[in-house]
């Protein structure tokens, strides 16, 4: 994991992820990332349910693709 203070370290030289003083910030960012991942998966599943999707190359494998 990476955590930087961009105001005091704009070149991202010091990783603060292991600094216990920043544990609350890191935990909050983990929660936000997990929530966004769940929301993204839900949107992907809704899209797949609404649109007929095929595995790439499946037409070719079935002999229906261009030669």
GROMACS .gro file of N, CA and C in nm:
model
  201
    1UNK      N    1   0.084  -0.119   0.000
    1UNK     CA    2   0.000   0.000   0.000
    1UNK      C    3   0.088   0.124   0.000
    2UNK      N    4   0.033   0.228  -0.058
    2UNK     CA    5   0.106   0.354  -0.064
    2UNK      C    6   0.017   0.465  -0.010
    3UNK      N    7   0.077   0.551   0.071
    3UNK     CA    8   0.008   0.668   0.125
    3UNK      C    9   0.108   0.782   0.131
    4UNK      N   10   0.075   0.892   0.065
    4UNK     CA   11   0.164   1.007   0.060
    4UNK      C   12   0.092   1.133   0.104
    5UNK      N   13   0.167   1.224   0.163
    5UNK     CA   14   0.118   1.358   0.195
    5UNK      C   15   0.165   1.448   0.081
    6UNK      N   16   0.076   1.473  -0.013
    6UNK     CA   17   0.114   1.544  -0.134
    6UNK      C   18   0.146   1.691  -0.111
    7UNK      N   19   0.098   1.747  -0.001
    7UNK     CA   20   0.132   1.887   0.029
    7UNK      C   21   0.277   1.899   0.075
    8UNK      N   22   0.320   1.811   0.164
    8UNK     CA   23   0.458   1.820   0.214
    8UNK      C   24   0.556   1.733   0.136
    9UNK      N   25   0.504   1.642   0.055
    9UNK     CA   26   0.588   1.550  -0.022
    9UNK      C   27   0.531   1.533  -0.163
   10UNK      N   28   0.532   1.640  -0.243
   10UNK     CA   29   0.471   1.633  -0.376
   10UNK      C   30   0.539   1.534  -0.471
   11UNK      N   31   0.662   1.498  -0.443
   11UNK     CA   32   0.733   1.402  -0.528
   11UNK      C   33   0.713   1.258  -0.482
   12UNK      N   34   0.630   1.239  -0.381
   12UNK     CA   35   0.595   1.106  -0.331
   12UNK      C   36   0.718   1.022  -0.298
   13UNK      N   37   0.804   1.077  -0.216
   13UNK     CA   38   0.927   1.009  -0.177
   13UNK      C   39   0.912   0.929  -0.048
   14UNK      N   40   0.817   0.968   0.039
   14UNK     CA   41   0.803   0.903   0.169
   14UNK      C   42   0.667   0.835   0.179
   15UNK      N   43   0.669   0.703   0.183
   15UNK     CA   44   0.546   0.625   0.196
   15UNK      C   45   0.504   0.624   0.343
   16UNK      N   46   0.385   0.676   0.371
   16UNK     CA   47   0.337   0.687   0.508
   16UNK      C   48   0.244   0.572   0.548
   17UNK      N   49   0.228   0.474   0.463
   17UNK     CA   50   0.133   0.365   0.490
   17UNK      C   51   0.166   0.288   0.617
   18UNK      N   52   0.290   0.277   0.652
   18UNK     CA   53   0.329   0.199   0.770
   18UNK      C   54   0.344   0.285   0.895
   19UNK      N   55   0.319   0.415   0.884
   19UNK     CA   56   0.331   0.506   0.999
   19UNK      C   57   0.201   0.500   1.079
   20UNK      N   58   0.209   0.459   1.205
   20UNK     CA   59   0.088   0.440   1.286
   20UNK      C   60   0.008   0.568   1.304
   21UNK      N   61   0.071   0.682   1.296
   21UNK     CA   62  -0.001   0.809   1.311
   21UNK      C   63  -0.101   0.830   1.197
   22UNK      N   64  -0.085   0.760   1.088
   22UNK     CA   65  -0.173   0.774   0.972
   22UNK      C   66  -0.266   0.653   0.953
   23UNK      N   67  -0.276   0.569   1.054
   23UNK     CA   68  -0.356   0.447   1.044
   23UNK      C   69  -0.504   0.478   1.019
   24UNK      N   70  -0.556   0.584   1.081
   24UNK     CA   71  -0.697   0.619   1.062
   24UNK      C   72  -0.725   0.659   0.918
   25UNK      N   73  -0.636   0.736   0.860
   25UNK     CA   74  -0.651   0.780   0.721
   25UNK      C   75  -0.647   0.658   0.628
   26UNK      N   76  -0.552   0.570   0.653
   26UNK     CA   77  -0.538   0.452   0.570
   26UNK      C   78  -0.661   0.362   0.581
   27UNK      N   79  -0.714   0.347   0.701
   27UNK     CA   80  -0.835   0.266   0.721
   27UNK      C   81  -0.954   0.327   0.648
   28UNK      N   82  -0.967   0.459   0.653
   28UNK     CA   83  -1.075   0.527   0.582
   28UNK      C   84  -1.064   0.506   0.432
   29UNK      N   85  -0.942   0.517   0.380
   29UNK     CA   86  -0.921   0.498   0.236
   29UNK      C   87  -0.948   0.353   0.195
   30UNK      N   88  -0.915   0.258   0.280
   30UNK     CA   89  -0.946   0.118   0.251
   30UNK      C   90  -1.096   0.097   0.242
   31UNK      N   91  -1.170   0.155   0.337
   31UNK     CA   92  -1.316   0.143   0.336
   31UNK      C   93  -1.377   0.205   0.211
   32UNK      N   94  -1.328   0.323   0.174
   32UNK     CA   95  -1.379   0.390   0.054
   32UNK      C   96  -1.348   0.308  -0.071
   33UNK      N   97  -1.229   0.250  -0.078
   33UNK     CA   98  -1.190   0.169  -0.193
   33UNK      C   99  -1.276   0.044  -0.202
   34UNK      N  100  -1.301  -0.021  -0.088
   34UNK     CA  101  -1.385  -0.140  -0.087
   34UNK      C  102  -1.528  -0.107  -0.130
   35UNK      N  103  -1.581   0.004  -0.081
   35UNK     CA  104  -1.717   0.045  -0.118
   35UNK      C  105  -1.725   0.075  -0.268
   36UNK      N  106  -1.624   0.141  -0.321
   36UNK     CA  107  -1.623   0.173  -0.465
   36UNK      C  108  -1.612   0.045  -0.548
   37UNK      N  109  -1.535  -0.050  -0.501
   37UNK     CA  110  -1.521  -0.177  -0.572
   37UNK      C  111  -1.654  -0.252  -0.575
   38UNK      N  112  -1.726  -0.253  -0.464
   38UNK     CA  113  -1.856  -0.317  -0.457
   38UNK      C  114  -1.954  -0.249  -0.553
   39UNK      N  115  -1.954  -0.115  -0.553
   39UNK     CA  116  -2.044  -0.040  -0.642
   39UNK      C  117  -2.010  -0.065  -0.788
   40UNK      N  118  -1.883  -0.070  -0.819
   40UNK     CA  119  -1.839  -0.094  -0.957
   40UNK      C  120  -1.881  -0.234  -1.003
   41UNK      N  121  -1.865  -0.333  -0.916
   41UNK     CA  122  -1.907  -0.469  -0.951
   41UNK      C  123  -2.058  -0.476  -0.973
   42UNK      N  124  -2.136  -0.404  -0.892
   42UNK     CA  125  -2.281  -0.402  -0.908
   42UNK      C  126  -2.319  -0.340  -1.042
   43UNK      N  127  -2.252  -0.231  -1.080
   43UNK     CA  128  -2.280  -0.167  -1.209
   43UNK      C  129  -2.242  -0.260  -1.324
   44UNK      N  130  -2.130  -0.332  -1.310
   44UNK     CA  131  -2.088  -0.425  -1.414
   44UNK      C  132  -2.189  -0.538  -1.430
   45UNK      N  133  -2.235  -0.592  -1.318
   45UNK     CA  134  -2.333  -0.700  -1.323
   45UNK      C  135  -2.465  -0.653  -1.383
   46UNK      N  136  -2.506  -0.530  -1.351
   46UNK     CA  137  -2.630  -0.475  -1.408
   46UNK      C  138  -2.614  -0.457  -1.558
   47UNK      N  139  -2.499  -0.411  -1.601
   47UNK     CA  140  -2.474  -0.394  -1.744
   47UNK      C  141  -2.477  -0.528  -1.815
   48UNK      N  142  -2.411  -0.627  -1.758
   48UNK     CA  143  -2.407  -0.759  -1.821
   48UNK      C  144  -2.547  -0.819  -1.829
   49UNK      N  145  -2.629  -0.792  -1.729
   49UNK     CA  146  -2.766  -0.844  -1.732
   49UNK      C  147  -2.850  -0.775  -1.838
   50UNK      N  148  -2.821  -0.647  -1.864
   50UNK     CA  149  -2.899  -0.569  -1.959
   50UNK      C  150  -2.854  -0.587  -2.104
   51UNK      N  151  -2.727  -0.622  -2.122
   51UNK     CA  152  -2.670  -0.632  -2.256
   51UNK      C  153  -2.617  -0.774  -2.276
   52UNK      N  154  -2.650  -0.830  -2.389
   52UNK     CA  155  -2.600  -0.963  -2.420
   52UNK      C  156  -2.451  -0.952  -2.447
   53UNK      N  157  -2.373  -1.017  -2.364
   53UNK     CA  158  -2.228  -1.014  -2.384
   53UNK      C  159  -2.178  -1.154  -2.413
   54UNK      N  160  -2.075  -1.161  -2.494
   54UNK     CA  161  -2.014  -1.288  -2.529
   54UNK      C  162  -1.868  -1.283  -2.489
   55UNK      N  163  -1.813  -1.400  -2.464
   55UNK     CA  164  -1.672  -1.410  -2.437
   55UNK      C  165  -1.597  -1.376  -2.566
   56UNK      N  166  -1.490  -1.301  -2.554
   56UNK     CA  167  -1.413  -1.266  -2.674
   56UNK      C  168  -1.364  -1.391  -2.743
   57UNK      N  169  -1.376  -1.391  -2.873
   57UNK     CA  170  -1.326  -1.501  -2.953
   57UNK      C  171  -1.421  -1.620  -2.958
   58UNK      N  172  -1.534  -1.612  -2.892
   58UNK     CA  173  -1.624  -1.727  -2.889
   58UNK      C  174  -1.682  -1.756  -3.027
   59UNK      N  175  -1.707  -1.654  -3.106
   59UNK     CA  176  -1.760  -1.675  -3.241
   59UNK      C  177  -1.655  -1.744  -3.328
   60UNK      N  178  -1.533  -1.704  -3.313
   60UNK     CA  179  -1.425  -1.763  -3.390
   60UNK      C  180  -1.407  -1.909  -3.351
   61UNK      N  181  -1.413  -1.937  -3.221
   61UNK     CA  182  -1.395  -2.074  -3.174
   61UNK      C  183  -1.507  -2.164  -3.225
   62UNK      N  184  -1.625  -2.109  -3.242
   62UNK     CA  185  -1.739  -2.187  -3.289
   62UNK      C  186  -1.739  -2.200  -3.441
   63UNK      N  187  -1.639  -2.143  -3.508
   63UNK     CA  188  -1.631  -2.152  -3.653
   63UNK      C  189  -1.714  -2.049  -3.725
   64UNK      N  190  -1.760  -1.946  -3.654
   64UNK     CA  191  -1.846  -1.845  -3.715
   64UNK      C  192  -1.769  -1.717  -3.747
   65UNK      N  193  -1.644  -1.711  -3.711
   65UNK     CA  194  -1.566  -1.590  -3.733
   65UNK      C  195  -1.507  -1.584  -3.872
   66UNK      N  196  -1.444  -1.471  -3.903
   66UNK     CA  197  -1.380  -1.456  -4.034
   66UNK      C  198  -1.256  -1.541  -4.040
   67UNK      N  199  -1.227  -1.585  -4.158
   67UNK     CA  200  -1.105  -1.667  -4.178
   67UNK      C  201  -0.997  -1.586  -4.239
   0.00000   0.00000   0.00000
